[in-house]
Short mmCIF file of C-alpha atoms and ligand atoms in Angstrom, two decimals:
data_model
loop_
_atom_site.label_atom_id
_atom_site.label_comp_id
_atom_site.label_asym_id
_atom_site.label_seq_id
_atom_site.Cartn_x
_atom_site.Cartn_y
_atom_site.Cartn_z
CA MET A 1 59.29 10.80 47.54
CA ASP A 2 56.45 10.11 45.71
CA ASP A 3 54.01 9.28 48.54
CA GLY A 4 51.01 11.04 46.71
CA SER A 5 50.10 13.23 49.74
CA VAL A 6 49.20 16.74 49.53
CA ASN A 7 50.44 18.54 52.67
CA GLN A 8 47.36 20.00 54.42
CA ASN A 9 49.52 22.29 56.45
CA ASP A 10 50.61 23.99 53.28
CA PRO A 11 48.78 27.26 53.66
CA LEU A 12 48.32 27.29 49.99
CA THR A 13 46.59 23.92 49.61
CA ALA A 14 44.78 23.40 53.11
CA GLY A 15 41.50 22.50 52.62
CA LEU A 16 41.49 22.83 48.85
CA ALA A 17 42.60 19.44 47.59
CA LYS A 18 39.88 17.03 46.45
CA PRO A 19 40.59 13.90 44.53
CA ARG A 20 39.54 14.06 40.90
CA ALA A 21 38.30 11.38 38.59
CA HIS A 22 40.49 8.20 38.40
CA ASP A 23 41.08 8.52 34.61
CA PRO A 24 44.50 8.10 32.92
CA TYR A 25 45.89 11.26 31.71
CA ARG A 26 48.51 12.53 29.47
CA ALA A 27 51.25 15.14 30.02
CA ASP A 28 53.07 17.62 27.74
CA ILE A 29 56.55 18.72 28.98
CA VAL A 30 57.31 22.24 27.47
CA ILE A 31 60.98 23.12 27.29
CA PRO A 32 62.18 26.58 26.02
CA CYS A 33 65.59 26.16 24.33
CA TYR A 34 67.76 29.01 23.41
CA GLN A 35 71.24 28.14 21.73
CA GLU A 36 70.89 24.76 23.47
CA GLU A 37 72.80 22.61 20.99
CA GLU A 38 74.93 21.29 23.77
CA ALA A 39 72.36 20.75 26.44
CA LEU A 40 69.79 18.83 24.26
CA PRO A 41 71.64 15.74 23.53
CA HIS A 42 72.11 15.43 27.37
CA THR A 43 68.76 16.36 28.33
CA VAL A 44 66.46 14.45 25.79
CA PRO A 45 67.52 10.99 26.63
CA VAL A 46 67.00 11.71 30.39
CA LEU A 47 63.46 13.03 29.65
CA LEU A 48 62.50 10.02 27.42
CA ASP A 49 63.77 7.62 30.00
CA PHE A 50 62.26 9.46 33.00
CA PHE A 51 58.81 9.75 31.69
CA GLY A 52 58.97 6.36 29.78
CA LYS A 53 59.44 5.03 33.38
CA LEU A 54 56.78 7.13 34.92
CA VAL A 55 54.13 5.96 32.41
CA ALA A 56 55.11 2.40 32.90
CA ASP A 57 54.92 2.82 36.66
CA PRO A 58 51.33 1.47 37.82
CA GLY A 59 51.77 3.65 40.91
CA ASN A 60 50.28 6.55 39.00
CA ARG A 61 47.85 7.00 36.10
CA LEU A 62 49.95 8.83 33.79
CA ALA A 63 49.34 7.09 30.54
CA GLY A 64 51.45 9.11 28.00
CA PHE A 65 53.67 12.06 27.38
CA ARG A 66 54.96 14.31 24.79
CA VAL A 67 57.92 16.54 25.11
CA ILE A 68 57.60 19.82 23.19
CA LEU A 69 60.70 21.62 22.65
CA VAL A 70 60.43 25.20 21.81
CA ASP A 71 63.32 26.69 19.87
CA ASP A 72 63.41 30.61 21.00
CA GLY A 73 65.02 31.74 17.57
CA SER A 74 68.47 29.99 18.33
CA SER A 75 71.14 30.83 15.78
CA ASP A 76 73.09 27.50 16.69
CA ARG A 77 72.25 23.90 15.61
CA THR A 78 69.50 23.85 18.17
CA TRP A 79 66.44 23.59 15.59
CA PRO A 80 68.29 20.82 13.28
CA ILE A 81 68.76 18.86 16.52
CA ILE A 82 65.16 19.15 17.75
CA SER A 83 63.88 18.16 14.17
CA ALA A 84 66.15 15.25 14.03
CA MET A 85 65.12 14.18 17.65
CA ALA A 86 61.35 14.69 16.51
CA GLU A 87 61.89 12.51 13.76
CA ARG A 88 63.55 9.69 15.69
CA HIS A 89 61.19 9.68 18.70
CA PRO A 90 57.51 9.93 18.44
CA GLU A 91 57.27 11.38 21.81
CA ILE A 92 59.42 14.37 20.99
CA GLU A 93 57.87 17.49 18.94
CA GLY A 94 59.44 20.85 18.25
CA VAL A 95 58.13 24.19 17.84
CA LYS A 96 60.35 26.79 16.11
CA LEU A 97 59.62 30.50 16.92
CA SER A 98 60.48 33.10 14.26
CA ARG A 99 63.16 34.86 16.35
CA ASN A 100 64.34 35.15 20.01
CA PHE A 101 61.38 36.09 22.07
CA GLY A 102 62.68 35.43 25.36
CA HIS A 103 62.32 32.73 28.02
CA GLN A 104 58.90 33.69 29.30
CA SER A 105 57.45 34.10 25.80
CA ALA A 106 58.86 30.86 24.45
CA MET A 107 57.46 29.01 27.40
CA LEU A 108 54.15 30.56 26.86
CA ALA A 109 54.18 29.58 23.24
CA GLY A 110 54.69 25.89 24.30
CA LEU A 111 51.97 26.21 26.92
CA MET A 112 49.47 27.72 24.47
CA ILE A 113 50.17 25.10 21.92
CA ALA A 114 50.16 22.21 24.33
CA ASP A 115 46.99 20.31 24.71
CA ALA A 116 47.52 17.42 27.22
CA ASP A 117 45.58 16.87 30.59
CA VAL A 118 48.63 18.35 32.37
CA VAL A 119 51.51 20.49 31.09
CA ILE A 120 54.96 20.50 32.82
CA THR A 121 57.47 23.29 32.15
CA MET A 122 61.11 23.03 32.73
CA ASP A 123 64.55 24.38 31.37
CA ALA A 124 66.50 22.59 28.94
CA ASP A 125 69.55 22.27 31.15
CA LEU A 126 68.20 19.80 33.50
CA GLN A 127 69.02 22.30 36.57
CA ASP A 128 65.35 21.60 37.77
CA ASP A 129 65.60 18.43 39.21
CA ILE A 130 63.39 16.10 37.20
CA ALA A 131 62.78 13.65 40.06
CA ALA A 132 60.54 16.49 41.53
CA VAL A 133 58.10 15.76 38.66
CA ALA A 134 57.00 12.60 40.37
CA ASP A 135 55.92 14.62 43.34
CA MET A 136 54.21 16.95 40.87
CA ILE A 137 52.22 14.13 39.26
CA ALA A 138 51.16 12.94 42.70
CA ALA A 139 50.04 16.24 43.72
CA TYR A 140 47.80 16.57 40.40
CA GLU A 141 46.46 13.28 41.22
CA ASP A 142 45.69 14.43 44.71
CA GLY A 143 43.80 17.21 43.38
CA SER A 144 46.02 20.29 42.92
CA HIS A 145 45.71 22.18 39.67
CA LEU A 146 49.28 23.75 40.02
CA ALA A 147 52.35 22.10 41.40
CA LEU A 148 55.15 24.59 41.71
CA GLY A 149 58.69 23.61 41.88
CA VAL A 150 60.43 25.58 44.54
CA ARG A 151 64.23 25.24 45.11
CA ASN A 152 65.30 24.67 48.71
CA ASP A 153 68.90 25.72 48.00
CA ARG A 154 70.88 27.87 45.63
CA SER A 155 74.24 26.13 45.96
CA SER A 156 74.71 26.01 42.35
CA ASP A 157 74.05 29.79 41.93
CA SER A 158 76.84 32.33 42.18
CA THR A 159 76.60 33.91 45.56
CA LYS A 160 75.97 37.37 43.74
CA LYS A 161 72.91 35.78 41.77
CA GLU A 162 71.67 34.24 45.08
CA GLY A 163 71.92 37.60 46.96
CA SER A 164 70.20 39.58 44.18
CA ALA A 165 67.41 36.75 43.92
CA VAL A 166 66.74 37.14 47.60
CA ALA A 167 66.54 40.77 47.40
CA TYR A 168 64.45 40.64 44.38
CA TYR A 169 61.83 38.40 45.76
CA ARG A 170 61.77 40.84 49.02
CA LEU A 171 61.21 43.80 46.58
CA MET A 172 58.37 41.90 44.75
CA ARG A 173 56.72 41.12 48.20
CA LEU A 174 56.94 44.76 49.03
CA MET A 175 55.39 45.85 46.03
CA GLY A 176 52.46 43.78 46.73
CA ALA A 177 53.16 40.93 44.03
CA ASN A 178 52.22 37.66 45.57
CA ILE A 179 54.94 35.60 44.01
CA VAL A 180 56.35 32.26 45.49
CA GLU A 181 59.65 32.62 46.71
CA ASN A 182 62.33 30.61 44.91
CA HIS A 183 59.70 29.27 42.37
CA ALA A 184 60.94 29.95 38.89
CA ASP A 185 59.26 28.24 35.91
CA PHE A 186 59.40 24.63 36.81
CA ARG A 187 55.69 23.64 37.40
CA LEU A 188 52.86 21.38 36.45
CA MET A 189 49.53 22.83 35.37
CA SER A 190 46.21 20.94 34.82
CA ARG A 191 44.32 21.73 31.66
CA THR A 192 41.90 23.71 33.91
CA ALA A 193 44.57 25.92 35.26
CA LEU A 194 46.15 26.34 31.76
CA ASP A 195 42.65 27.19 30.35
CA ALA A 196 42.37 29.94 32.97
CA LEU A 197 45.95 31.20 31.90
CA LYS A 198 44.65 31.45 28.34
CA GLN A 199 42.02 34.17 29.49
CA TYR A 200 45.17 36.29 30.25
CA ARG A 201 45.77 38.34 26.98
CA GLU A 202 48.76 40.53 28.21
CA VAL A 203 51.73 40.74 26.03
CA ASN A 204 54.15 41.37 28.67
CA VAL A 205 54.03 38.06 30.51
CA PHE A 206 55.68 37.26 33.88
CA LEU A 207 54.36 33.77 34.32
CA ARG A 208 55.44 33.28 37.87
CA GLY A 209 53.63 36.38 38.92
CA LEU A 210 50.48 35.40 36.81
CA ILE A 211 50.32 31.87 38.29
CA PRO A 212 49.35 32.85 41.92
CA THR A 213 46.59 35.25 40.54
CA LEU A 214 44.75 32.05 38.77
CA GLY A 215 43.77 30.52 41.99
CA PHE A 216 43.13 26.79 42.29
CA PRO A 217 44.59 24.19 44.82
CA VAL A 218 48.32 24.73 44.68
CA LYS A 219 50.98 22.29 45.94
CA LEU A 220 54.78 23.40 46.56
CA VAL A 221 57.25 20.88 45.43
CA TYR A 222 60.66 21.18 46.79
CA PHE A 223 63.89 20.18 44.95
CA LYS A 224 67.38 21.00 44.89
CA ARG A 225 68.79 22.69 41.80
CA ASN A 226 71.35 21.13 39.87
CA PRO A 227 74.18 22.76 37.81
CA ARG A 228 73.61 22.98 34.01
CA VAL A 229 74.22 19.69 32.28
CA ALA A 230 76.14 21.48 29.47
CA GLY A 231 76.52 24.85 27.62
CA GLU A 232 76.57 28.40 28.96
CA VAL A 233 73.90 30.31 30.81
CA LYS A 234 71.65 31.79 28.13
CA TYR A 235 70.13 34.41 30.67
CA THR A 236 72.32 37.52 30.01
CA PHE A 237 72.45 40.02 32.85
CA ARG A 238 70.29 42.45 30.49
CA LYS A 239 67.58 39.81 30.07
CA LEU A 240 67.59 39.19 33.86
CA VAL A 241 67.16 42.93 34.58
CA ARG A 242 64.42 43.14 32.02
CA LEU A 243 62.65 40.27 33.62
CA ALA A 244 63.00 41.78 37.05
CA LEU A 245 61.47 45.06 35.64
CA ASP A 246 58.69 43.39 33.89
CA GLY A 247 57.87 41.60 36.95
CA ILE A 248 57.42 44.69 38.96
CA THR A 249 55.62 46.82 36.27
CA SER A 250 53.34 43.99 35.21
CA PHE A 251 52.33 43.46 38.66
CA SER A 252 52.49 46.59 40.81
CA VAL A 253 51.55 50.25 40.70
CA MET A 254 53.47 50.65 43.84
CA PRO A 255 56.20 52.60 42.30
CA LEU A 256 53.91 55.19 40.78
CA ARG A 257 52.33 55.55 44.45
CA MET A 258 55.71 55.83 45.80
CA ILE A 259 56.31 59.08 43.39
CA ALA A 260 53.38 60.62 45.05
CA PHE A 261 54.47 59.88 48.48
CA LEU A 262 58.05 61.19 47.54
CA GLY A 263 56.47 64.42 46.20
CA ALA A 264 54.56 65.01 49.53
CA LEU A 265 57.39 64.10 51.66
CA ILE A 266 59.80 66.78 49.85
CA PHE A 267 56.95 69.30 49.82
CA ALA A 268 56.45 69.15 53.39
CA GLY A 269 60.25 69.22 54.05
CA THR A 270 60.51 72.35 51.79
CA MET A 271 57.67 73.91 53.76
CA ILE A 272 59.46 73.32 57.29
CA VAL A 273 62.91 74.47 55.84
CA THR A 274 61.16 77.87 54.43
CA LEU A 275 59.40 78.24 57.83
CA LEU A 276 62.70 77.92 59.47
CA PHE A 277 64.50 80.53 57.30
CA LEU A 278 61.61 82.95 57.88
CA TYR A 279 61.75 82.46 61.82
CA LEU A 280 65.66 82.93 61.59
CA TYR A 281 65.17 86.00 59.51
CA PHE A 282 62.58 87.91 61.37
CA ALA A 283 62.92 86.51 64.93
CA GLU A 284 66.48 86.01 65.48
CA ARG A 285 67.84 88.48 62.71
CA GLY A 286 70.47 85.92 62.07
CA GLU A 287 72.98 85.74 59.22
CA VAL A 288 70.78 84.13 56.57
CA VAL A 289 72.69 85.03 53.51
CA PRO A 290 71.34 82.53 50.87
CA GLY A 291 74.53 80.78 50.11
CA TRP A 292 75.53 78.57 46.99
CA ALA A 293 74.41 75.37 48.90
CA SER A 294 71.11 76.41 49.67
CA THR A 295 70.44 77.30 46.01
CA VAL A 296 72.16 74.70 44.23
CA LEU A 297 71.49 71.69 46.22
CA PRO A 298 67.76 72.05 46.33
CA MET A 299 67.88 72.51 42.63
CA LEU A 300 69.90 69.15 42.02
CA PHE A 301 67.91 67.33 44.50
CA LEU A 302 64.57 68.27 42.74
CA GLY A 303 65.99 67.68 39.39
CA GLY A 304 67.08 64.08 40.46
CA VAL A 305 63.78 63.39 42.02
CA GLN A 306 61.72 64.67 38.84
CA LEU A 307 63.91 62.67 36.53
CA LEU A 308 63.68 59.48 38.66
CA SER A 309 59.86 60.04 38.83
CA ILE A 310 59.57 60.76 35.20
CA GLY A 311 61.59 57.56 34.53
CA ILE A 312 59.34 55.34 36.59
CA LEU A 313 56.24 56.76 34.79
CA GLY A 314 57.96 56.22 31.65
CA GLU A 315 58.34 52.64 32.55
CA TYR A 316 54.73 52.21 32.97
CA VAL A 317 53.48 54.45 30.01
CA GLY A 318 55.93 52.26 27.85
CA MET A 319 53.99 49.16 29.19
CA VAL A 320 50.85 50.63 28.28
CA TYR A 321 52.10 51.54 24.97
CA LEU A 322 53.31 48.00 24.22
CA GLU A 323 50.20 46.36 25.62
CA THR A 324 47.92 48.46 23.47
CA LYS A 325 49.61 47.41 20.37
CA ARG A 326 48.45 43.99 20.92
CA ARG A 327 51.41 42.56 19.14
CA PRO A 328 51.66 38.58 19.01
CA ARG A 329 53.31 37.20 22.00
CA PHE A 330 55.13 35.00 19.88
CA ILE A 331 55.31 34.01 16.27
CA VAL A 332 55.61 30.20 15.20
CA GLU A 333 57.71 29.57 12.19
CA GLU A 334 57.69 25.83 11.99
CA THR A 335 56.43 22.98 14.00
CA THR A 336 57.46 19.15 13.70
CA SER A 337 53.85 17.94 13.88
CA ARG A 338 50.45 18.95 12.29
CA ALA A 339 48.57 18.68 15.39
CA LEU A 340 50.85 21.49 17.11
CA ALA A 341 50.72 23.65 13.83
CA GLU A 342 47.03 23.57 14.22
CA ASN A 343 47.14 24.46 17.73
CA ALA A 344 49.61 27.45 16.94
CA ALA A 345 47.17 28.58 14.21
CA LEU A 346 44.37 28.48 16.65
CA GLU A 347 46.17 30.42 19.23
CA ALA A 348 47.17 32.99 16.63
CA ARG A 349 43.50 33.59 15.79
CA ARG A 350 42.48 33.72 19.65
CA SER A 351 45.23 36.46 19.97
CA MET A 352 43.72 38.51 16.98
CA GLN A 353 40.54 38.53 18.71
CA GLY A 354 41.91 39.82 21.71
N1 UDP B 401 66.02 30.52 27.29
C1 UDP B 401 65.23 30.85 26.25
N2 UDP B 401 65.07 32.05 25.68
C2 UDP B 401 66.10 32.96 26.07
C3 UDP B 401 66.83 32.73 27.03
C4 UDP B 401 66.89 31.43 27.75
O1 UDP B 401 64.14 30.10 25.76
O2 UDP B 401 66.10 34.18 25.54
C5 UDP B 401 65.80 29.35 27.98
C6 UDP B 401 66.94 28.41 27.88
O3 UDP B 401 67.27 27.69 26.70
C7 UDP B 401 66.83 27.59 29.15
C8 UDP B 401 65.96 28.41 30.03
O4 UDP B 401 65.56 29.38 29.22
O5 UDP B 401 65.94 26.35 28.77
C9 UDP B 401 66.89 28.89 31.26
O6 UDP B 401 67.96 29.55 30.69
P1 UDP B 401 69.36 29.50 31.64
O7 UDP B 401 69.62 28.00 31.97
O8 UDP B 401 70.19 29.92 30.63
O9 UDP B 401 69.22 30.49 32.67
P2 UDP B 401 69.17 30.33 34.27
O10 UDP B 401 67.67 30.38 34.68
O11 UDP B 401 69.55 28.75 34.56
O12 UDP B 401 69.91 31.42 34.87
MG1 MG B 402 69.83 27.23 33.58
#
């Protein structure tokens, strides 16, 4: 698995990868945690063991690691567990957000606060196959600034979720957002790529959509998604729908264009029907008593189209509204280390400067 090669046939990486300086480097592993009291005791030992071995392995240049657990405003024992683990293991650090900001914002908080040479993001439930990290590290050493985990089967998802995921990726493509299919938020980013991401100041973040706009040599790393180690799924249906909508509105103005297109289509249709009626009335002297259907149906139809259009417009206006407020993307309440607190303060200052 860890053969250290970048696939030159991969359209995203072909001709781009160059070996970088042969320096040892450190990794930060960012993990958003929301109500993960059950998963963390399983996950953390696995992480410590895996990265410990990776650091000891002379086959790579990874020289050290730190796990940053971001508590996304959990109301269970997640934070006490994180702080206890941070006390026990020097490699574990915690960042506590002041409330539940959502998966994307929690991950972003970790990314903005991390300061290692490479930063790896993954979920708290070990669904992202940790073995794939070895491939990501290899890709980085081979010159990729981004290594994206792509799941090559969805057997652990329900068929409903699988179907909606496929439809969603297709829709996003259609809308012109260049997202990598089946890539969620399991990825490695180099310092350089992360610094580029820091230049994006939007409040409504949809990381997997932003990442392809960064550029840089990219490598796709394939993995099989595992079942959750413990606990329930933290992504409620509502959160998923919100994520999907944010993904579309933050990346595409296609729905706005479709409104105009729909309007034009309906206008043309109405013209044709009107001409037809005129023809029937004057030329054929037909029985064109304007009945109930021809009055009420167009009214309902137009009413529907208008409401739909206003709704789509509203989604975008709402986005503009939220963005212009420039509210903080996350708020840190507490960290387990002074260095992380300083990074968090630095990021807060940066965000105030816009
Ligand atoms: N998560 C979070 N904030 C939320 C919801 C989820 O930080 O509001 C985290 C959660 O702890 C986990 C990751 O996001 O580490 C993915 O969540 P989950 O496994 O529940 O969803 P899945 O992607 O597997 O459907
Ligand atoms: Mg999960």
